[in-house]
Amino acid sequence: MEWIILGVLGFWLVASALGAVFVRNPVHSILFFLSSVIAISALFLSLGAELLAGLQLIIYAVAIVVFYVLVITTIPWEKVKRFEGIYKKELLFSLPVLSVSLLIMGYMVYRGELAQPVNLVKDNVRDLGKTLFTSYLFPFEVASVILLVAMIGAILLGRKED
Amino acid sequence: MPIEKAYIILSIALFLIGLLGVIIRKNLITVLVSTEIMLNGVNLSLVAVDSWLGKVDGQVFSLFVITVAAAEVAVGLGLVVAIFRLKGYEGSSELTHLRD
């Protein structure tokens, strides 16, 4: 049963990611990305990470995708027409290299050993919150500083030059 | 083979699809979308290994990756819009100031 869920969701995920990479129109590419975000959220749910599935939907599918679409609407559309689509020559060279590296890494993962399981988490959200606010308290505060600096940087980049 | 290995192989495939998009796309905004696909692949492998080990540390790291992705989108899209407004560039092949 787990394998059926993984097969369906994995096919959906890979198909929508390939669509996001290869489709011509930027808005269609972002809609394919939204589809892949929903598939990843479903994969998180099937892995037992409920909090991350919800956060993935809230942050990616709402905040980031809407932000991309808003930024695309600010750019004049007819000037962008020259730069739709993909570079053909780069595709010809990079596709074999990436396929071979996928085969090599997949073989290494298939033959390798995973570490032994330590313990079983019963309540995902409670354990995640406890770990986040005890062991990882300092990186949590640093993440807030990163968000603040990114906000100031975006405001600085977005203002008009005098 | 445990099912977590299949998840890890799927996440490697997702990361390489995002890398392919960074290499071949012309438009700068779709290059940023491809980097988001790469970050999602990393998140998927972190959560899969976490589910095998029965811990929550990988999910905490995945949370930080989502935070950095949000910051990256804010600054990256600001840069793309600023480049377009100041220079009129929208394709990645036009950014050749350092090369020339």
Short mmCIF file of C-alpha atoms in Angstrom, two decimals:
data_model
loop_
_atom_site.label_atom_id
_atom_site.label_comp_id
_atom_site.label_asym_id
_atom_site.label_seq_id
_atom_site.Cartn_x
_atom_site.Cartn_y
_atom_site.Cartn_z
CA MET A 1 0.00 0.00 0.00
CA GLU A 2 2.84 2.37 0.86
CA TRP A 3 4.49 1.60 -2.47
CA ILE A 4 1.29 2.39 -4.40
CA ILE A 5 1.03 5.78 -2.64
CA LEU A 6 4.71 6.48 -3.33
CA GLY A 7 4.31 5.48 -6.98
CA VAL A 8 1.30 7.69 -7.65
CA LEU A 9 2.65 10.70 -5.75
CA GLY A 10 6.16 10.26 -7.15
CA PHE A 11 4.87 10.12 -10.72
CA TRP A 12 2.77 13.25 -10.07
CA LEU A 13 5.76 15.02 -8.51
CA VAL A 14 8.26 14.19 -11.26
CA ALA A 15 5.75 14.99 -14.03
CA SER A 16 4.89 18.40 -12.58
CA ALA A 17 8.57 19.23 -11.89
CA LEU A 18 9.47 18.36 -15.49
CA GLY A 19 6.54 20.49 -16.65
CA ALA A 20 7.78 23.41 -14.53
CA VAL A 21 11.21 23.11 -16.16
CA PHE A 22 10.16 22.60 -19.79
CA VAL A 23 6.96 24.62 -20.34
CA ARG A 24 7.39 27.92 -22.21
CA ASN A 25 5.21 30.42 -20.34
CA PRO A 26 6.54 31.57 -16.91
CA VAL A 27 3.05 31.67 -15.38
CA HIS A 28 2.37 28.09 -16.51
CA SER A 29 5.75 27.09 -15.06
CA ILE A 30 4.76 28.55 -11.68
CA LEU A 31 1.43 26.69 -11.80
CA PHE A 32 3.30 23.41 -12.44
CA PHE A 33 5.53 24.30 -9.45
CA LEU A 34 2.38 24.75 -7.34
CA SER A 35 1.25 21.26 -8.37
CA SER A 36 4.63 19.81 -7.36
CA VAL A 37 4.43 21.60 -3.98
CA ILE A 38 1.07 19.95 -3.29
CA ALA A 39 2.54 16.55 -4.23
CA ILE A 40 5.47 17.09 -1.86
CA SER A 41 3.06 18.02 0.92
CA ALA A 42 1.18 14.76 0.36
CA LEU A 43 4.49 12.86 0.47
CA PHE A 44 5.30 14.54 3.81
CA LEU A 45 1.90 13.41 5.12
CA SER A 46 2.57 9.82 4.05
CA LEU A 47 5.97 9.99 5.79
CA GLY A 48 4.32 11.06 9.05
CA ALA A 49 5.50 14.68 9.12
CA GLU A 50 2.20 16.46 9.60
CA LEU A 51 3.56 19.82 10.76
CA LEU A 52 5.89 20.13 7.78
CA ALA A 53 3.10 19.19 5.37
CA GLY A 54 0.97 22.04 6.71
CA LEU A 55 3.88 24.48 6.69
CA GLN A 56 4.77 23.47 3.14
CA LEU A 57 1.24 24.27 2.01
CA ILE A 58 1.09 27.56 3.93
CA ILE A 59 4.53 28.91 3.06
CA TYR A 60 5.15 27.57 -0.44
CA ALA A 61 1.71 27.16 -1.95
CA VAL A 62 0.33 30.39 -0.56
CA ALA A 63 3.13 32.86 0.17
CA ILE A 64 5.87 32.08 -2.33
CA VAL A 65 3.71 31.22 -5.37
CA VAL A 66 1.52 34.30 -4.90
CA PHE A 67 4.67 36.41 -4.57
CA TYR A 68 6.05 35.02 -7.86
CA VAL A 69 2.78 35.73 -9.69
CA LEU A 70 2.65 39.29 -8.29
CA VAL A 71 6.22 39.97 -9.41
CA ILE A 72 5.49 38.59 -12.90
CA THR A 73 2.55 40.93 -13.27
CA THR A 74 4.80 43.95 -12.59
CA ILE A 75 7.08 43.12 -15.54
CA PRO A 76 5.92 44.31 -18.99
CA TRP A 77 4.92 41.22 -20.88
CA GLU A 78 5.92 41.95 -24.48
CA LYS A 79 9.57 42.62 -23.57
CA VAL A 80 9.85 39.24 -21.86
CA LYS A 81 8.69 37.37 -24.99
CA ARG A 82 12.26 37.13 -26.32
CA PHE A 83 13.36 35.11 -23.33
CA GLU A 84 10.77 32.41 -23.01
CA GLY A 85 11.65 28.75 -23.36
CA ILE A 86 14.98 26.95 -23.00
CA TYR A 87 18.49 26.89 -24.45
CA LYS A 88 18.60 23.97 -26.89
CA LYS A 89 22.39 23.41 -26.94
CA GLU A 90 22.70 23.43 -23.15
CA LEU A 91 19.85 20.91 -22.95
CA LEU A 92 21.67 18.63 -25.36
CA PHE A 93 24.82 18.69 -23.24
CA SER A 94 23.39 18.71 -19.72
CA LEU A 95 20.68 16.06 -20.06
CA PRO A 96 23.08 13.06 -20.55
CA VAL A 97 25.38 14.26 -17.73
CA LEU A 98 22.51 14.65 -15.26
CA SER A 99 20.92 11.32 -16.29
CA VAL A 100 24.20 9.46 -15.75
CA SER A 101 24.71 11.15 -12.37
CA LEU A 102 21.14 10.20 -11.38
CA LEU A 103 21.90 6.57 -12.30
CA ILE A 104 25.18 6.58 -10.35
CA MET A 105 23.69 8.19 -7.24
CA GLY A 106 20.61 5.97 -7.38
CA TYR A 107 22.82 2.87 -7.57
CA MET A 108 24.85 4.11 -4.61
CA VAL A 109 21.70 4.66 -2.55
CA TYR A 110 20.33 1.27 -3.61
CA ARG A 111 23.48 -0.61 -2.60
CA GLY A 112 24.29 1.41 0.51
CA GLU A 113 23.21 0.86 4.09
CA LEU A 114 20.97 3.18 6.07
CA ALA A 115 21.80 3.87 9.72
CA GLN A 116 19.95 1.90 12.35
CA PRO A 117 16.67 3.35 13.66
CA VAL A 118 17.01 4.99 17.07
CA ASN A 119 13.52 5.44 18.48
CA LEU A 120 9.98 5.90 17.27
CA VAL A 121 8.28 9.28 17.38
CA LYS A 122 4.68 9.07 18.53
CA ASP A 123 3.47 12.67 18.47
CA ASN A 124 5.15 14.44 15.60
CA VAL A 125 4.11 18.03 16.32
CA ARG A 126 4.87 17.91 20.04
CA ASP A 127 8.31 16.31 19.56
CA LEU A 128 9.18 18.71 16.77
CA GLY A 129 8.25 21.74 18.88
CA LYS A 130 10.14 20.42 21.87
CA THR A 131 13.28 19.81 19.82
CA LEU A 132 12.99 23.15 18.06
CA PHE A 133 12.74 25.14 21.28
CA THR A 134 15.38 23.25 23.29
CA SER A 135 18.23 21.88 21.16
CA TYR A 136 17.79 24.24 18.21
CA LEU A 137 16.86 27.44 20.02
CA PHE A 138 19.90 29.40 18.81
CA PRO A 139 19.48 28.49 15.08
CA PHE A 140 15.81 29.42 15.47
CA GLU A 141 16.74 32.91 16.63
CA VAL A 142 19.33 33.18 13.82
CA ALA A 143 16.58 32.27 11.33
CA SER A 144 14.52 35.19 12.57
CA VAL A 145 17.51 37.50 12.03
CA ILE A 146 17.91 36.08 8.49
CA LEU A 147 14.26 36.86 7.72
CA LEU A 148 14.66 40.40 9.06
CA VAL A 149 17.80 41.03 6.97
CA ALA A 150 16.07 39.61 3.88
CA MET A 151 13.11 41.93 4.42
CA ILE A 152 15.40 44.99 4.75
CA GLY A 153 17.34 43.88 1.66
CA ALA A 154 14.18 43.45 -0.39
CA ILE A 155 13.01 46.93 0.61
CA LEU A 156 16.42 48.40 -0.31
CA LEU A 157 16.47 46.62 -3.69
CA GLY A 158 12.91 47.55 -4.51
CA ARG A 159 13.05 51.29 -3.94
CA LYS A 160 13.47 53.79 -6.76
CA GLU A 161 16.92 55.24 -7.41
CA ASP A 162 17.16 58.97 -6.96
CA MET B 1 14.79 -2.51 0.05
CA PRO B 2 13.18 -0.18 2.63
CA ILE B 3 10.79 2.37 1.20
CA GLU B 4 12.91 5.25 2.49
CA LYS B 5 15.55 4.45 -0.15
CA ALA B 6 12.93 4.96 -2.85
CA TYR B 7 12.09 8.31 -1.28
CA ILE B 8 15.78 9.29 -1.33
CA ILE B 9 16.12 8.31 -5.00
CA LEU B 10 12.99 10.36 -5.77
CA SER B 11 14.50 13.35 -3.97
CA ILE B 12 17.76 13.01 -5.94
CA ALA B 13 15.72 12.97 -9.16
CA LEU B 14 13.86 16.11 -8.04
CA PHE B 15 17.13 17.90 -7.21
CA LEU B 16 18.60 17.03 -10.62
CA ILE B 17 15.44 18.21 -12.42
CA GLY B 18 15.81 21.55 -10.61
CA LEU B 19 19.50 21.71 -11.59
CA LEU B 20 18.53 21.02 -15.23
CA GLY B 21 16.08 23.91 -15.01
CA VAL B 22 18.77 26.24 -13.64
CA ILE B 23 21.05 25.30 -16.54
CA ILE B 24 18.63 25.48 -19.46
CA ARG B 25 15.96 28.10 -18.68
CA LYS B 26 16.27 31.50 -20.36
CA ASN B 27 14.05 33.60 -18.10
CA LEU B 28 15.52 34.69 -14.75
CA ILE B 29 12.26 34.16 -12.83
CA THR B 30 11.97 30.54 -13.98
CA VAL B 31 15.59 30.01 -12.93
CA LEU B 32 14.50 31.03 -9.42
CA VAL B 33 11.55 28.59 -9.63
CA SER B 34 14.02 25.82 -10.50
CA THR B 35 16.10 26.62 -7.40
CA GLU B 36 12.90 26.25 -5.37
CA ILE B 37 12.47 22.77 -6.89
CA MET B 38 16.03 21.92 -5.79
CA LEU B 39 15.32 23.07 -2.21
CA ASN B 40 12.16 20.96 -2.17
CA GLY B 41 14.18 17.90 -3.19
CA VAL B 42 16.57 18.45 -0.27
CA ASN B 43 13.58 18.80 2.09
CA LEU B 44 12.11 15.53 0.85
CA SER B 45 15.33 13.58 1.51
CA LEU B 46 15.70 15.12 5.00
CA VAL B 47 12.16 14.12 5.98
CA ALA B 48 12.53 10.62 4.47
CA VAL B 49 15.69 9.84 6.45
CA ASP B 50 14.01 11.31 9.52
CA SER B 51 11.09 8.94 9.15
CA TRP B 52 13.50 5.98 8.90
CA LEU B 53 15.51 7.01 11.97
CA GLY B 54 12.46 7.92 14.06
CA LYS B 55 13.81 11.33 15.10
CA VAL B 56 12.72 14.90 14.43
CA ASP B 57 16.06 16.65 13.85
CA GLY B 58 15.81 16.42 10.08
CA GLN B 59 12.39 18.03 10.15
CA VAL B 60 13.85 20.93 12.16
CA PHE B 61 16.51 21.35 9.48
CA SER B 62 13.83 21.17 6.82
CA LEU B 63 12.02 23.99 8.63
CA PHE B 64 15.18 26.09 8.43
CA VAL B 65 15.50 25.26 4.72
CA ILE B 66 11.95 26.56 4.17
CA THR B 67 12.87 29.76 6.07
CA VAL B 68 15.96 30.32 3.94
CA ALA B 69 13.90 29.62 0.81
CA ALA B 70 11.44 32.36 1.76
CA ALA B 71 14.30 34.83 2.36
CA GLU B 72 15.93 33.78 -0.94
CA VAL B 73 12.71 34.39 -2.85
CA ALA B 74 12.32 37.88 -1.36
CA VAL B 75 15.89 38.95 -2.14
CA GLY B 76 16.14 37.09 -5.48
CA LEU B 77 12.93 38.47 -6.93
CA GLY B 78 13.93 41.94 -5.71
CA LEU B 79 17.23 41.54 -7.58
CA VAL B 80 15.49 40.35 -10.76
CA VAL B 81 13.07 43.28 -10.72
CA ALA B 82 15.91 45.74 -10.00
CA ILE B 83 18.02 44.33 -12.87
CA PHE B 84 15.05 44.57 -15.21
CA ARG B 85 14.23 48.14 -14.20
CA LEU B 86 17.79 49.47 -14.30
CA LYS B 87 19.19 47.62 -17.33
CA GLY B 88 16.17 46.17 -19.12
CA TYR B 89 17.55 42.62 -18.94
CA GLU B 90 15.26 39.66 -18.51
CA GLY B 91 17.31 36.75 -19.89
CA SER B 92 20.20 34.97 -18.23
CA SER B 93 22.33 35.25 -21.40
CA GLU B 94 22.32 39.06 -21.19
CA LEU B 95 24.10 39.20 -17.81
CA THR B 96 27.64 39.33 -19.20
CA HIS B 97 29.13 42.36 -17.42
CA LEU B 98 31.67 40.35 -15.43
CA ARG B 99 32.75 38.39 -18.51
CA ASP B 100 33.34 41.36 -20.79
#
